[in-house]
Amino acid sequence: MSTQAPSNVPPVEKWDRLLDGKVAVVTGGGDGIGGAIARLFAQHGALVEIAEIDSERAAAATQAIEAAGGRARAHVVDVRCAEDVARLRAAVLDEHGGIDVLVNNVGDYRPLVRFQDSSPESWQAMYEVNLLHVFAVTQAFLTPMIETGGGAIVNVHSVEGMRGFPGEPVYAAMKAAVAHFTTSLAVGYGRKGIRANGIGTDLTQTPQVDYIKGFEDREDLWPSWAPAGRLGWPEDQARVALFLATDLSSFVTGHNIPVDGGTKAGGGWFFSPEARRFVNRPKGL
Ligand SMILES: NC(=O)c1ccc[n+]([C@@H]2O[C@H](COP(=O)([O-])OP(=O)(O)OC[C@H]3O[C@@H](n4cnc5c(N)ncnc54)[C@H](O)[C@@H]3O)[C@@H](O)[C@H]2O)c1
């Protein structure tokens, strides 16, 4: 039997501009993880369409990409709003006639409401900012993606959708729903050329989640909390998004990858500097 890849395995012919000429929509692409994804995709030759609620962030992100020699356009949209999603869809399709990559990145754990104090209003807010728009934006671009030969969908959710999150179970449930939507979408549309994968984010320094504030001088604490021994940065997430968006991952679909410095893998084990070993109970200290 031949060990050579048949012609339906897309060749990776170059490794420097992996998204050359591809059209990529990144929601929340103005800052944080979405901002890093937009920059890295542009660096790899993508025409990046940034969908961002904050007009200043949208403009700054686009200018930074253009200053670095990349191509990007800003769309000031609230992805929770159906009219805005329709406007985004029209603007992207009018310009390019299609789309190759969609990154659904918008999400928020704030305001963090303890479940006992939560309400139908707070559940609805969690739903709209973490899940509803993933359905809406995916539906807006899925058919055009299929019609132009397929594409890749990358959904940025959270490691909290892949493990128990005591702080905010409603947020965790929304993220778990995004992960399962991703898996199911992949199975349903794989034969139409669509790949869909998710990123279960954790421990990443962004405007939304400031892990450093108040602990500026305590970098020594990180090895106790993250198996990778350090804080994560938006670029750490963007590299995985690039992998999932390109033919580097041509046979990967329906998966949710924790990009978390190993927190999910570590389960309940922590490295204790005092005990100089891993502990999983207070007695271990
Ligand atoms: N940072 C982390 O450690 C972490 C951990 C778990 C999950 N996540 C998830 O990763 C994703 C990105 O998080 P982040 O930390 O980069 O967030 P962030 O708030 O720092 O950045 C999000 C970007 O999206 C924009 N945005 C917010 N609401 C929007 C809307 N309705 N429409 C359009 N744009 C909108 C914001 O203005 C901002 O530019 C989110 O889904 C978040 O839940 C992050």
Tab-separated table of C-alpha atoms and ligand atoms in Angstrom:
chain	number	residue	atom	x	y	z
A	1	MET	CA	0.000	0.000	0.000
A	2	SER	CA	1.301	3.430	-0.918
A	3	THR	CA	2.317	5.649	1.956
A	4	GLN	CA	1.996	8.736	-0.200
A	5	ALA	CA	-0.814	11.160	0.631
A	6	PRO	CA	-3.470	11.105	-2.099
A	7	SER	CA	-4.338	14.264	-3.936
A	8	ASN	CA	-7.274	15.125	-1.670
A	9	VAL	CA	-4.865	15.833	1.191
A	10	PRO	CA	-4.105	19.532	0.780
A	11	PRO	CA	-0.359	20.035	0.525
A	12	VAL	CA	1.273	22.540	2.838
A	13	GLU	CA	3.581	24.097	0.308
A	14	LYS	CA	4.774	27.045	2.303
A	15	TRP	CA	5.075	27.702	5.953
A	16	ASP	CA	5.478	31.438	6.092
A	17	ARG	CA	2.214	32.837	4.677
A	18	LEU	CA	-0.227	30.138	5.617
A	19	LEU	CA	-3.338	32.220	4.931
A	20	ASP	CA	-2.203	34.030	1.792
A	21	GLY	CA	-5.210	35.719	0.166
A	22	LYS	CA	-7.686	34.011	2.491
A	23	VAL	CA	-10.589	35.999	3.895
A	24	ALA	CA	-10.868	35.716	7.681
A	25	VAL	CA	-13.533	37.211	9.933
A	26	VAL	CA	-12.483	37.618	13.576
A	27	THR	CA	-15.131	38.669	16.078
A	28	GLY	CA	-13.815	40.756	18.946
A	29	GLY	CA	-10.699	41.252	16.840
A	30	GLY	CA	-9.936	44.691	18.257
A	31	ASP	CA	-8.017	43.594	21.348
A	32	GLY	CA	-7.135	40.683	23.615
A	33	ILE	CA	-7.080	37.215	22.090
A	34	GLY	CA	-9.066	38.295	19.022
A	35	GLY	CA	-6.596	41.130	18.437
A	36	ALA	CA	-3.653	38.720	18.490
A	37	ILE	CA	-5.480	36.349	16.133
A	38	ALA	CA	-6.204	39.205	13.713
A	39	ARG	CA	-2.538	40.304	13.753
A	40	LEU	CA	-1.131	36.798	13.259
A	41	PHE	CA	-3.604	35.968	10.490
A	42	ALA	CA	-2.699	39.220	8.696
A	43	GLN	CA	0.999	38.421	9.106
A	44	HIS	CA	0.237	35.152	7.317
A	45	GLY	CA	-1.357	36.981	4.402
A	46	ALA	CA	-5.036	36.884	5.342
A	47	LEU	CA	-7.450	39.680	4.495
A	48	VAL	CA	-8.766	40.190	7.998
A	49	GLU	CA	-12.258	41.458	8.658
A	50	ILE	CA	-12.372	42.651	12.256
A	51	ALA	CA	-15.834	42.654	13.850
A	52	GLU	CA	-15.529	44.744	16.980
A	53	ILE	CA	-17.951	46.612	19.224
A	54	ASP	CA	-15.436	49.230	20.343
A	55	SER	CA	-14.725	51.677	17.517
A	56	GLU	CA	-11.392	52.853	18.961
A	57	ARG	CA	-10.127	49.302	19.382
A	58	ALA	CA	-11.343	48.419	15.895
A	59	ALA	CA	-9.497	51.385	14.356
A	60	ALA	CA	-6.311	50.824	16.375
A	61	ALA	CA	-6.184	47.111	15.504
A	62	THR	CA	-6.673	47.804	11.798
A	63	GLN	CA	-4.033	50.544	11.773
A	64	ALA	CA	-1.513	48.316	13.561
A	65	ILE	CA	-2.031	45.554	11.002
A	66	GLU	CA	-1.691	47.959	8.089
A	67	ALA	CA	1.418	49.544	9.620
A	68	ALA	CA	2.972	46.068	9.728
A	69	GLY	CA	2.202	45.560	6.025
A	70	GLY	CA	-0.951	43.489	6.466
A	71	ARG	CA	-4.503	43.968	5.251
A	72	ALA	CA	-7.509	44.453	7.504
A	73	ARG	CA	-10.849	46.231	7.653
A	74	ALA	CA	-12.764	47.259	10.726
A	75	HIS	CA	-16.502	46.750	11.202
A	76	VAL	CA	-17.988	48.344	14.277
A	77	VAL	CA	-20.594	45.757	15.198
A	78	ASP	CA	-22.191	44.240	18.253
A	79	VAL	CA	-22.316	40.544	17.406
A	80	ARG	CA	-25.264	40.135	19.797
A	81	CYS	CA	-27.355	42.263	17.432
A	82	ALA	CA	-28.960	40.534	14.420
A	83	GLU	CA	-28.911	43.712	12.270
A	84	ASP	CA	-25.194	44.183	12.939
A	85	VAL	CA	-24.445	40.571	11.985
A	86	ALA	CA	-26.426	41.020	8.743
A	87	ARG	CA	-24.463	44.228	8.025
A	88	LEU	CA	-21.165	42.433	8.668
A	89	ARG	CA	-22.157	39.566	6.385
A	90	ALA	CA	-23.134	41.923	3.582
A	91	ALA	CA	-19.937	43.968	3.895
A	92	VAL	CA	-17.685	40.904	3.797
A	93	LEU	CA	-19.498	39.167	0.941
A	94	ASP	CA	-19.832	42.367	-1.127
A	95	GLU	CA	-16.072	42.897	-0.870
A	96	HIS	CA	-14.782	39.343	-1.304
A	97	GLY	CA	-17.676	37.207	-2.507
A	98	GLY	CA	-16.867	34.599	0.117
A	99	ILE	CA	-15.064	33.758	3.325
A	100	ASP	CA	-12.458	31.124	4.194
A	101	VAL	CA	-12.040	31.396	7.964
A	102	LEU	CA	-14.388	32.435	10.751
A	103	VAL	CA	-13.158	32.966	14.299
A	104	ASN	CA	-15.955	33.373	16.843
A	105	ASN	CA	-13.994	34.896	19.699
A	106	VAL	CA	-16.327	37.258	21.568
A	107	GLY	CA	-17.176	36.191	25.094
A	108	ASP	CA	-17.246	37.526	28.625
A	109	TYR	CA	-17.630	36.212	32.174
A	110	ARG	CA	-18.649	39.641	33.485
A	111	PRO	CA	-20.608	40.643	35.429
A	112	LEU	CA	-19.761	37.632	37.559
A	113	VAL	CA	-22.992	36.845	39.395
A	114	ARG	CA	-23.021	34.027	41.930
A	115	PHE	CA	-25.618	31.467	40.859
A	116	GLN	CA	-27.726	31.921	43.986
A	117	ASP	CA	-28.025	35.629	43.169
A	118	SER	CA	-28.518	35.197	39.419
A	119	SER	CA	-31.733	35.891	37.514
A	120	PRO	CA	-33.356	35.282	34.120
A	121	GLU	CA	-31.858	38.628	33.061
A	122	SER	CA	-28.302	37.638	34.008
A	123	TRP	CA	-28.741	34.196	32.332
A	124	GLN	CA	-29.929	35.944	29.171
A	125	ALA	CA	-26.935	38.296	29.227
A	126	MET	CA	-24.531	35.340	29.606
A	127	TYR	CA	-26.312	33.598	26.731
A	128	GLU	CA	-26.137	36.590	24.412
A	129	VAL	CA	-22.467	37.415	24.912
A	130	ASN	CA	-21.157	33.837	24.956
A	131	LEU	CA	-23.423	31.653	22.811
A	132	LEU	CA	-26.159	33.376	20.789
A	133	HIS	CA	-23.721	35.258	18.560
A	134	VAL	CA	-21.755	32.062	17.857
A	135	PHE	CA	-24.928	30.635	16.319
A	136	ALA	CA	-25.785	33.883	14.510
A	137	VAL	CA	-22.366	34.652	13.008
A	138	THR	CA	-21.750	31.010	12.080
A	139	GLN	CA	-25.099	30.801	10.323
A	140	ALA	CA	-24.432	34.073	8.521
A	141	PHE	CA	-21.199	32.748	6.988
A	142	LEU	CA	-21.697	28.975	6.765
A	143	THR	CA	-23.560	28.881	3.447
A	144	PRO	CA	-21.140	31.255	1.679
A	145	MET	CA	-18.266	29.163	3.040
A	146	ILE	CA	-19.801	25.957	1.672
A	147	GLU	CA	-20.596	27.594	-1.673
A	148	THR	CA	-16.983	28.668	-2.189
A	149	GLY	CA	-15.479	25.274	-1.446
A	150	GLY	CA	-15.366	25.079	2.341
A	151	GLY	CA	-13.435	26.661	5.152
A	152	ALA	CA	-12.422	26.594	8.784
A	153	ILE	CA	-14.370	27.737	11.828
A	154	VAL	CA	-12.522	28.361	15.088
A	155	ASN	CA	-14.588	28.983	18.201
A	156	VAL	CA	-12.780	30.507	21.162
A	157	HIS	CA	-14.564	29.410	24.333
A	158	SER	CA	-13.009	28.497	27.671
A	159	VAL	CA	-11.475	25.714	29.658
A	160	GLU	CA	-14.393	26.442	32.007
A	161	GLY	CA	-16.629	24.833	29.388
A	162	MET	CA	-14.522	21.693	29.662
A	163	ARG	CA	-14.316	21.344	33.452
A	164	GLY	CA	-16.403	22.388	36.439
A	165	PHE	CA	-16.299	26.124	37.150
A	166	PRO	CA	-17.556	26.822	40.652
A	167	GLY	CA	-17.493	30.607	40.226
A	168	GLU	CA	-20.117	30.957	37.484
A	169	PRO	CA	-21.916	27.792	36.347
A	170	VAL	CA	-24.097	29.678	33.859
A	171	TYR	CA	-21.021	31.082	32.061
A	172	ALA	CA	-19.463	27.604	32.144
A	173	ALA	CA	-22.629	26.093	30.643
A	174	MET	CA	-22.581	28.631	27.781
A	175	LYS	CA	-18.944	27.825	27.032
A	176	ALA	CA	-19.666	24.084	27.159
A	177	ALA	CA	-22.481	24.715	24.685
A	178	VAL	CA	-20.072	26.478	22.326
A	179	ALA	CA	-17.701	23.506	22.566
A	180	HIS	CA	-20.462	21.016	21.777
A	181	PHE	CA	-21.889	23.195	19.024
A	182	THR	CA	-18.404	23.152	17.500
A	183	THR	CA	-18.155	19.367	17.669
A	184	SER	CA	-21.626	18.820	16.254
A	185	LEU	CA	-21.164	21.384	13.494
A	186	ALA	CA	-17.969	19.620	12.444
A	187	VAL	CA	-19.723	16.276	12.166
A	188	GLY	CA	-22.687	17.769	10.321
A	189	TYR	CA	-20.756	19.820	7.775
A	190	GLY	CA	-17.431	18.002	7.359
A	191	ARG	CA	-18.580	16.461	4.088
A	192	LYS	CA	-19.326	19.949	2.799
A	193	GLY	CA	-15.726	21.042	3.325
A	194	ILE	CA	-16.175	22.688	6.709
A	195	ARG	CA	-13.795	22.049	9.579
A	196	ALA	CA	-14.795	23.348	13.009
A	197	ASN	CA	-12.650	23.306	16.113
A	198	GLY	CA	-12.651	25.073	19.448
A	199	ILE	CA	-10.105	26.576	21.791
A	200	GLY	CA	-10.626	26.195	25.532
A	201	THR	CA	-8.805	29.239	26.797
A	202	ASP	CA	-7.409	29.808	30.263
A	203	LEU	CA	-4.889	32.025	32.080
A	204	THR	CA	-4.365	34.527	29.285
A	205	GLN	CA	-3.515	38.144	30.004
A	206	THR	CA	-6.004	40.416	28.205
A	207	PRO	CA	-7.982	43.606	28.866
A	208	GLN	CA	-10.820	41.420	30.144
A	209	VAL	CA	-8.783	39.214	32.432
A	210	ASP	CA	-5.908	41.007	34.129
A	211	TYR	CA	-3.964	38.296	35.906
A	212	ILE	CA	-0.978	40.535	36.630
A	213	LYS	CA	-2.632	43.453	38.428
A	214	GLY	CA	-1.833	43.270	42.114
A	215	PHE	CA	0.696	40.472	41.582
A	216	GLU	CA	3.280	42.399	39.566
A	217	ASP	CA	6.184	41.084	41.671
A	218	ARG	CA	4.908	37.548	42.189
A	219	GLU	CA	5.862	35.782	38.977
A	220	ASP	CA	7.287	33.062	41.220
A	221	LEU	CA	3.721	31.959	42.003
A	222	TRP	CA	2.925	30.821	38.458
A	223	PRO	CA	4.659	27.438	38.579
A	224	SER	CA	2.341	26.510	41.469
A	225	TRP	CA	-0.748	27.179	39.382
A	226	ALA	CA	0.047	26.391	35.767
A	227	PRO	CA	1.920	23.294	34.636
A	228	ALA	CA	3.495	25.453	31.920
A	229	GLY	CA	4.957	27.526	34.746
A	230	ARG	CA	3.874	30.879	33.420
A	231	LEU	CA	1.037	33.185	32.495
A	232	GLY	CA	-0.387	32.889	28.975
A	233	TRP	CA	-0.506	35.670	26.386
A	234	PRO	CA	-2.924	36.313	23.524
A	235	GLU	CA	-0.200	35.196	21.106
A	236	ASP	CA	-0.273	31.730	22.710
A	237	GLN	CA	-3.935	31.483	21.727
A	238	ALA	CA	-3.387	33.003	18.275
A	239	ARG	CA	-0.830	30.339	17.334
A	240	VAL	CA	-3.339	27.579	17.983
A	241	ALA	CA	-6.033	29.511	16.103
A	242	LEU	CA	-3.626	29.768	13.134
A	243	PHE	CA	-3.049	26.013	13.237
A	244	LEU	CA	-6.796	25.340	13.330
A	245	ALA	CA	-7.521	27.846	10.558
A	246	THR	CA	-4.992	26.475	8.081
A	247	ASP	CA	-4.215	23.249	6.249
A	248	LEU	CA	-1.721	22.442	9.005
A	249	SER	CA	-4.787	20.953	10.697
A	250	SER	CA	-6.435	19.594	7.532
A	251	PHE	CA	-7.476	16.321	9.257
A	252	VAL	CA	-8.479	17.882	12.582
A	253	THR	CA	-12.148	18.647	13.049
A	254	GLY	CA	-14.693	18.537	15.852
A	255	HIS	CA	-12.149	19.017	18.617
A	256	ASN	CA	-11.817	21.420	21.482
A	257	ILE	CA	-8.234	22.050	22.471
A	258	PRO	CA	-7.519	23.436	25.915
A	259	VAL	CA	-4.987	26.242	25.450
A	260	ASP	CA	-4.461	26.713	29.119
A	261	GLY	CA	-0.854	26.137	30.061
A	262	GLY	CA	-1.914	22.687	31.225
A	263	THR	CA	-4.470	23.658	33.879
A	264	LYS	CA	-7.070	21.184	32.629
A	265	ALA	CA	-4.554	18.384	32.366
A	266	GLY	CA	-3.306	19.182	35.863
A	267	GLY	CA	-6.730	18.567	37.383
A	268	GLY	CA	-6.483	19.177	41.084
A	269	TRP	CA	-2.709	18.875	41.344
A	270	PHE	CA	-0.607	21.870	42.352
A	271	PHE	CA	3.120	22.272	42.723
A	272	SER	CA	3.951	23.340	46.243
A	273	PRO	CA	7.163	25.367	46.535
A	274	GLU	CA	7.135	24.611	50.283
A	275	ALA	CA	6.809	20.855	49.904
A	276	ARG	CA	8.802	20.865	46.638
A	277	ARG	CA	6.418	18.358	45.151
A	278	PHE	CA	2.921	18.107	43.721
A	279	VAL	CA	0.130	18.191	46.245
A	280	ASN	CA	-3.603	17.629	45.895
A	281	ARG	CA	-4.712	18.375	49.465
A	282	PRO	CA	-3.886	20.870	52.199
A	283	LYS	CA	-2.200	18.100	54.203
A	284	GLY	CA	0.377	17.791	51.436
A	285	LEU	CA	1.909	21.068	52.572
B	1	LIG	N1	-8.356	35.770	28.766
B	1	LIG	C1	-8.594	34.571	29.298
B	1	LIG	O1	-7.808	34.038	30.130
B	1	LIG	C2	-9.828	33.803	28.912
B	1	LIG	C3	-10.168	32.691	29.694
B	1	LIG	C4	-11.273	31.945	29.331
B	1	LIG	C5	-12.010	32.284	28.194
B	1	LIG	N2	-11.657	33.381	27.462
B	1	LIG	C6	-12.469	33.671	26.276
B	1	LIG	O2	-11.646	34.107	25.213
B	1	LIG	C7	-12.360	35.041	24.382
B	1	LIG	C8	-11.571	36.332	24.273
B	1	LIG	O3	-11.341	36.806	25.568
B	1	LIG	P1	-10.390	38.033	25.905
B	1	LIG	O4	-9.858	37.776	27.269
B	1	LIG	O5	-9.469	38.310	24.770
B	1	LIG	O6	-11.496	39.197	25.989
B	1	LIG	P2	-11.334	40.814	25.879
B	1	LIG	O7	-12.555	41.368	26.521
B	1	LIG	O8	-10.012	41.233	26.400
B	1	LIG	O9	-11.386	41.061	24.310
B	1	LIG	C9	-12.617	40.838	23.640
B	1	LIG	C10	-12.753	41.776	22.465
B	1	LIG	O10	-14.091	41.604	21.956
B	1	LIG	C11	-14.750	42.865	21.874
B	1	LIG	N3	-16.193	42.645	22.110
B	1	LIG	C12	-16.805	42.435	23.301
B	1	LIG	N4	-18.124	42.274	23.124
B	1	LIG	C13	-18.358	42.378	21.783
B	1	LIG	C14	-19.540	42.311	20.991
B	1	LIG	N5	-20.741	42.110	21.566
B	1	LIG	N6	-19.426	42.456	19.649
B	1	LIG	C15	-18.213	42.660	19.068
B	1	LIG	N7	-17.061	42.759	19.780
B	1	LIG	C16	-17.136	42.602	21.132
B	1	LIG	C17	-14.088	43.693	22.967
B	1	LIG	O11	-14.246	45.094	22.750
B	1	LIG	C18	-12.626	43.245	22.874
B	1	LIG	O12	-11.899	43.946	21.896
B	1	LIG	C19	-13.722	35.211	25.052
B	1	LIG	O13	-14.658	34.331	24.454
B	1	LIG	C20	-13.465	34.796	26.488
B	1	LIG	O14	-14.627	34.355	27.150
B	1	LIG	C21	-10.590	34.157	27.809
